[in-house]
Structures are given as C-alpha cells and as structure tokens.
Coordinates of C-alpha atoms and ligand atoms in Angstrom, one line a residue:
M1 CA 61.9 61.4 88.9
I2 CA 60.6 63.7 86.1
Q3 CA 60.7 61.9 82.8
P4 CA 61.5 63.9 79.6
P5 CA 58.5 64.3 77.3
V6 CA 58.2 61.6 74.7
L7 CA 58.5 63.2 71.3
E8 CA 55.8 62.2 68.8
W9 CA 56.3 61.5 65.1
Q10 CA 54.7 64.2 63.0
I11 CA 54.1 64.6 59.2
G12 CA 55.9 67.6 57.8
V13 CA 55.7 69.0 54.3
V14 CA 58.7 69.8 52.2
T15 CA 58.2 73.5 51.1
R16 CA 61.6 74.2 49.6
I17 CA 64.7 72.3 48.3
T18 CA 67.9 74.2 48.0
T19 CA 70.9 72.8 46.2
E20 CA 74.0 73.6 48.3
N21 CA 76.5 71.7 46.1
A22 CA 76.5 68.7 43.8
R23 CA 76.1 66.3 46.8
T24 CA 74.2 68.4 49.3
K25 CA 70.7 69.7 49.5
T26 CA 68.7 71.6 52.1
F27 CA 65.1 70.5 52.7
T28 CA 62.9 73.1 54.3
V29 CA 60.2 71.2 56.2
A30 CA 57.0 72.9 57.5
L31 CA 55.9 71.3 60.8
P32 CA 52.4 71.3 62.2
K33 CA 53.8 70.8 65.7
W34 CA 56.8 73.0 65.5
I35 CA 58.8 73.4 68.7
A36 CA 61.7 75.9 69.1
H37 CA 64.9 73.9 69.0
E38 CA 68.2 74.6 70.6
P39 CA 70.9 75.2 68.0
G40 CA 72.8 71.9 67.7
Q41 CA 69.8 69.7 68.1
H42 CA 68.6 67.2 65.4
Y43 CA 65.5 65.6 64.0
D44 CA 64.9 61.9 63.2
V45 CA 63.5 61.3 59.7
R46 CA 61.6 58.0 59.2
L47 CA 60.9 56.5 55.8
T48 CA 58.3 53.7 55.4
A49 CA 58.3 51.5 52.3
P50 CA 55.1 50.2 50.7
D51 CA 55.7 46.8 52.4
G52 CA 55.8 48.5 55.8
Y53 CA 59.6 48.4 56.3
K54 CA 60.7 51.4 58.2
T55 CA 64.1 53.0 58.6
E56 CA 65.2 56.2 60.2
R57 CA 68.2 58.6 60.3
S58 CA 69.2 61.7 62.2
Y59 CA 69.6 65.1 60.6
S60 CA 70.7 68.3 62.4
V61 CA 68.7 71.4 62.2
A62 CA 70.5 74.0 60.1
S63 CA 68.0 76.8 60.7
E64 CA 67.9 79.1 63.7
P65 CA 65.1 78.7 66.3
E66 CA 64.0 82.3 65.6
R67 CA 62.5 81.0 62.3
R68 CA 59.2 79.6 63.4
G69 CA 57.1 76.8 62.0
E70 CA 59.7 75.1 59.9
V71 CA 63.2 73.6 60.0
D72 CA 66.0 73.3 57.4
L73 CA 67.6 69.9 57.2
T74 CA 70.8 69.8 55.1
V75 CA 71.6 66.3 53.8
E76 CA 74.8 65.1 52.1
R77 CA 74.1 62.3 49.6
I78 CA 76.0 59.1 50.6
V79 CA 76.6 56.8 47.7
D80 CA 74.9 53.4 48.4
G81 CA 73.1 55.0 51.4
E82 CA 69.6 53.9 52.2
V83 CA 68.0 57.2 53.2
S84 CA 70.1 60.1 51.9
P85 CA 69.8 59.1 48.2
Y86 CA 66.0 58.8 48.6
L87 CA 65.8 62.3 50.0
H88 CA 68.0 63.6 47.2
D89 CA 66.6 61.7 44.2
V90 CA 62.9 61.1 45.1
L91 CA 61.6 63.8 47.4
V92 CA 60.0 66.9 45.8
I93 CA 58.4 70.0 47.0
G94 CA 55.0 69.3 48.4
D95 CA 55.9 65.8 49.6
Q96 CA 55.2 64.7 53.2
L97 CA 58.1 63.7 55.5
E98 CA 57.7 61.9 58.8
V99 CA 60.0 63.5 61.4
R100 CA 60.5 63.5 65.2
G101 CA 62.3 66.2 67.2
P102 CA 64.0 68.3 68.3
I103 CA 66.3 65.8 69.9
G104 CA 69.5 66.2 71.9
G105 CA 70.5 68.2 75.0
Y106 CA 74.3 68.0 75.0
F107 CA 75.6 69.3 71.7
V108 CA 73.7 72.6 72.0
W109 CA 74.6 76.2 72.3
D110 CA 72.8 79.5 72.6
V111 CA 73.9 83.0 73.2
A112 CA 73.0 82.7 76.9
L113 CA 75.9 80.2 77.3
G114 CA 78.3 82.8 76.0
G115 CA 81.8 82.2 74.5
P116 CA 84.3 82.8 73.1
L117 CA 83.2 80.2 70.7
L118 CA 85.4 77.8 68.6
L119 CA 83.3 75.8 66.1
V120 CA 85.1 73.0 64.2
G121 CA 83.3 71.1 61.4
G122 CA 84.1 68.6 58.8
G123 CA 81.9 68.0 55.7
S124 CA 78.2 68.0 56.6
G125 CA 79.3 68.4 60.3
V126 CA 79.1 72.1 59.6
V127 CA 75.2 71.8 59.6
P128 CA 74.5 72.2 63.4
L129 CA 77.3 74.8 63.6
M130 CA 75.4 76.8 61.0
A131 CA 72.3 76.7 63.3
M132 CA 74.5 78.2 66.0
L133 CA 75.8 80.9 63.7
R134 CA 72.4 81.8 62.4
H135 CA 71.0 82.0 65.9
R136 CA 74.0 84.2 67.0
A137 CA 73.3 86.5 64.1
A138 CA 69.5 86.6 64.8
Q139 CA 70.3 87.6 68.4
E140 CA 72.8 90.3 67.1
S141 CA 75.4 88.7 69.4
A142 CA 79.0 89.9 69.3
I143 CA 80.4 86.8 71.1
P144 CA 83.9 86.3 69.6
T145 CA 83.5 83.3 67.3
R146 CA 85.7 81.3 64.9
L147 CA 84.6 78.5 62.7
L148 CA 87.2 76.1 61.4
Y149 CA 85.7 74.3 58.4
S150 CA 87.4 71.3 56.9
C151 CA 86.4 70.5 53.3
H152 CA 87.7 68.3 50.5
G153 CA 87.6 71.0 47.9
P154 CA 85.8 74.2 46.8
D155 CA 83.0 72.1 45.1
D156 CA 82.2 70.5 48.5
L157 CA 81.7 73.8 50.4
I158 CA 78.2 74.1 52.0
Y159 CA 76.8 77.6 52.9
H160 CA 79.8 79.3 51.5
D161 CA 78.2 82.6 50.5
E162 CA 76.2 82.8 53.7
F163 CA 79.3 82.2 55.8
A164 CA 81.0 85.0 54.0
A165 CA 78.0 87.3 54.5
L166 CA 77.8 86.4 58.2
A167 CA 81.5 87.1 58.7
R168 CA 81.3 90.4 56.9
A169 CA 78.3 91.5 59.0
G170 CA 79.4 90.2 62.3
G171 CA 82.8 91.8 63.0
T172 CA 83.6 89.3 65.7
L173 CA 83.0 86.2 63.6
E174 CA 85.8 84.7 61.5
I175 CA 85.5 81.7 59.1
V176 CA 88.7 79.7 58.5
I177 CA 88.6 77.0 55.8
T178 CA 91.0 74.2 55.2
F179 CA 90.9 72.3 52.0
T180 CA 92.1 68.7 52.4
R181 CA 92.3 67.5 48.8
Q182 CA 92.0 70.4 46.3
A183 CA 92.3 74.1 47.0
P184 CA 91.0 76.8 44.6
E185 CA 93.6 78.5 42.5
G186 CA 95.5 81.2 44.3
W187 CA 94.4 79.9 47.7
S188 CA 96.7 81.1 50.5
G189 CA 94.9 79.5 53.4
Y190 CA 95.3 76.0 55.0
R191 CA 95.5 73.0 52.7
R192 CA 95.7 70.0 55.0
R193 CA 93.7 68.0 57.5
I194 CA 93.1 69.8 60.8
D195 CA 96.0 69.2 63.2
A196 CA 97.2 70.5 66.6
A197 CA 99.2 73.4 65.1
M198 CA 96.2 74.6 63.0
L199 CA 93.9 74.4 66.0
N200 CA 96.3 76.4 68.1
E201 CA 96.6 79.1 65.5
V202 CA 92.8 79.3 65.0
K203 CA 91.9 79.4 68.7
E204 CA 94.8 81.6 69.9
P205 CA 93.0 84.9 69.1
L206 CA 90.0 83.8 71.1
G207 CA 92.0 83.9 74.4
E208 CA 90.9 82.0 77.5
G209 CA 87.6 80.3 78.5
I210 CA 86.8 79.1 75.0
R211 CA 83.7 76.8 74.4
S212 CA 84.2 74.4 71.6
Y213 CA 81.8 72.4 69.4
V214 CA 83.2 69.8 67.1
C215 CA 81.1 67.9 64.5
G216 CA 81.8 65.7 61.6
P217 CA 83.1 62.2 60.7
T218 CA 84.2 60.2 63.7
L219 CA 87.9 60.3 63.0
L220 CA 88.0 64.1 62.6
V221 CA 86.0 64.6 65.8
E222 CA 88.2 62.4 67.8
A223 CA 91.4 63.9 66.5
V224 CA 90.2 67.5 67.1
A225 CA 88.9 66.8 70.6
N226 CA 92.1 65.0 71.6
A227 CA 94.2 67.9 70.2
L228 CA 92.1 70.5 72.1
V229 CA 92.5 68.7 75.4
A230 CA 96.2 68.3 74.7
S231 CA 96.4 72.1 74.2
G232 CA 95.1 72.6 77.7
M233 CA 91.4 73.1 77.1
S234 CA 89.2 71.5 79.8
P235 CA 87.2 68.6 78.4
D236 CA 84.0 70.0 79.9
R237 CA 84.3 73.0 77.5
I238 CA 84.5 70.7 74.4
R239 CA 81.3 69.2 73.0
T240 CA 81.3 66.7 70.2
E241 CA 78.9 65.1 67.7
R242 CA 79.8 62.2 65.4
F243 CA 78.0 62.0 62.1
G244 CA 79.3 58.8 60.5
P245 CA 81.9 56.1 60.4
T246 CA 84.2 57.6 57.7
G247 CA 87.4 59.6 58.4
S248 CA 87.2 61.6 55.2
Ligands
LIG315 C1 73.1 63.3 65.6 C2 73.3 63.1 64.1 C3 73.1 64.2 63.2 C4 73.3 64.1 61.8 N1 73.1 65.1 61.0 C5 73.4 65.0 59.7 C6 73.2 66.2 58.9 O1 72.9 67.3 59.3 N2 73.5 66.0 57.5 C7 73.9 64.8 57.0 O2 74.1 64.7 55.8 N3 74.1 63.7 57.8 C8 73.8 63.8 59.1 N4 74.0 62.7 59.9 C9 74.2 61.4 59.3 C10 72.9 60.7 58.9 O3 72.2 60.4 60.0 C11 73.1 59.4 58.1 O4 74.0 58.6 58.8 C12 73.6 59.7 56.7 O5 72.7 60.5 55.9 C13 73.8 58.3 55.9 O6 72.5 57.7 55.9 P1 72.2 56.7 54.6 O7 71.0 56.0 55.0 O8 72.2 57.5 53.4 O9 73.4 55.8 54.5 P2 73.5 54.3 55.2 O10 72.6 53.3 54.5 O11 73.3 54.5 56.7 O12 75.0 54.0 55.0 C14 75.5 53.6 53.7 C15 77.0 53.5 53.7 O13 77.6 54.8 54.0 C16 78.4 54.8 55.2 N5 78.0 56.1 55.9 C17 77.0 56.3 56.7 N6 77.0 57.6 57.1 C18 78.1 58.2 56.5 C19 78.6 59.5 56.5 N7 78.0 60.5 57.3 N8 79.7 59.8 55.8 C20 80.2 58.8 55.0 N9 79.8 57.5 54.9 C21 78.7 57.2 55.7 C22 77.9 53.6 56.0 O14 79.0 53.1 56.8 C23 77.6 52.6 54.9 O15 78.7 51.9 54.4 C24 73.8 62.8 61.3 C25 74.0 61.7 62.2 C26 73.8 61.9 63.5 C27 74.1 60.7 64.4

C-alpha cells in the first residue's frame, strides 16, 4: 500500500499582516518549501514556548495556489484562546512561524471538479471558500457559483471589498450575505441565521447537480448540511469542515 508523504515542519517568515476587521488578520507567510495546495486545504501552525511547551492549531489557506512561494492564513482572534491571540498580538512582520502543510484531501475544490458551486460559510469559515473563489478567478472560470456568507454584523465581514470585486468581475458569481445580529442601515437582504428556506432560495438559481462546501462553527455546519440533504441534495455532493465548538 502506498503511504501518503509525511509532511515536514518548516520555518516560514511573515512578510505581510493585513487587518481584515477588528478581530481578524491575514498573515502572509513566505515558505522555503512551498507546495501548491488545493483550495480548501489548511496548514498547521506550531508555537513553542521558551520552556519547550508546544501547541498547534490548523488554519485554512486563504490564497489561491496560483500565487507561488507564500500562503495567506486568515485568523480570527478568539478571546482567551491560546494561539490566535498570540498571532494577533505578538507576531510582527519578519517573524518566523513554524508551519506544516498543505493538509486535507476531502474539503477541496478546483475548477476541474466543476460545478455549479454553492459555498456556505459562517464567520472565519469563509476563509477556505475564499481560496476556492480566488482560484476560480485566477483560472478565469465561469462556473456558476453562489456564496452564502453568515456574519454577525457589518463590522465582522471578512474580505468584503474583494468579494464585491470578484462578483462584479465574474458575471456568474454571486455573493449573498446574511447578518445574524446587526444589519447595516437600509439593508434589504437576509437578517437571520441560515435556514432551509434561505438555502433553497440561494441554491435554486444554480439548478441541478450542485456541489456544496460548507464551513464554519460546528452547529452552523451541521444545520446547513442537514438542510441541504433534506432539500434533496445527495450527501456525496456536500463537503463540510468544522472550525470550532461554538454555534455563533
Ligand atoms: C481544519 C481547520 C481549519 C481552520 N481554519 C481556520 C481559519 O482559517 N481561521 C481561523 O480563525 N480559525 C481556523 N480554525 C480554528 C483554529 O484551528 C483554532 O481552533 C482557533 O484559532 C482557536 O484557537 P485558540 O488557540 O486561539 O483557542 P483555544 O485555546 O483552542 O480555545 C479557547 C476557547 O475558545 C473556544 N474556541 C476554539 N475555537 C473556536 C472558534 N473557532 N470559535 C469560537 N470559539 C472557539 C474553545 O472552546 C475554548 O473555550 C480551523 C480549524 C480547523 C480544524
């Protein structure tokens, strides 16, 4: 039996830090042993304390594989967290970061797989979906695609301007946002948690044979996947990734 290659830890260098919103930053990490990832894959980040204590967390790649030599990792700061506050509050440009990846062979999509594509993300769950959209754009793909993005409020949006630009340029890409706590003034779109009725409205224009990728807090992912199956989608067309324990 052929064993998958063992991924080695490597030392990357932080070359850029982008503030996405008050709680979310993107770290661009240059990698000496860069390998093209599949959109949807993640890296493990390992921190080592002066006393030798080590801890690691997973972060999805936000960038497209067409961008060589570096990856973008977008991290939401979790209050009381062990790793994400360190990345936010301590890491600066030029620092080294120990990483291992790319990892994951299930929650992945590239243009060769085709569509139509229904992406559903909650909070930072939108990160691997962004890698898929950036790859789709880099390949100049016209695969009909809709992203349903659930967010607490306008201040929590990640990649908002780039999503809007991708949708303007793409023609066959549409971004649908639902605000679950606070909507901007004059907002005429959805203002509730994702439910079966919303999913049906969003996926209906995509027609038959949809592929769906769902990512975010565990409760959101389970609710969306169950609703998609109940709507008649085959479970083998639905791929899920759970980021954390909360159901926000
Ligand atoms: C495959 C995969 C990909 C991931 N990709 C990303 C990514 O692209 N961006 C990103 O920001 N995170 C991502 N995560 C989550 C990330 O790995 C960490 O779990 C997260 O950053 C919290 O780590 P921490 O050390 O700061 O908090 P911890 O010390 O692990 O947890 C502190 C407290 O926060 C709670 N908590 C843990 N995770 C979350 C969460 N996601 N939401 C709310 N509460 C939480 C814990 O239950 C605990 O009570 C991913 C997780 C997986 C499994």
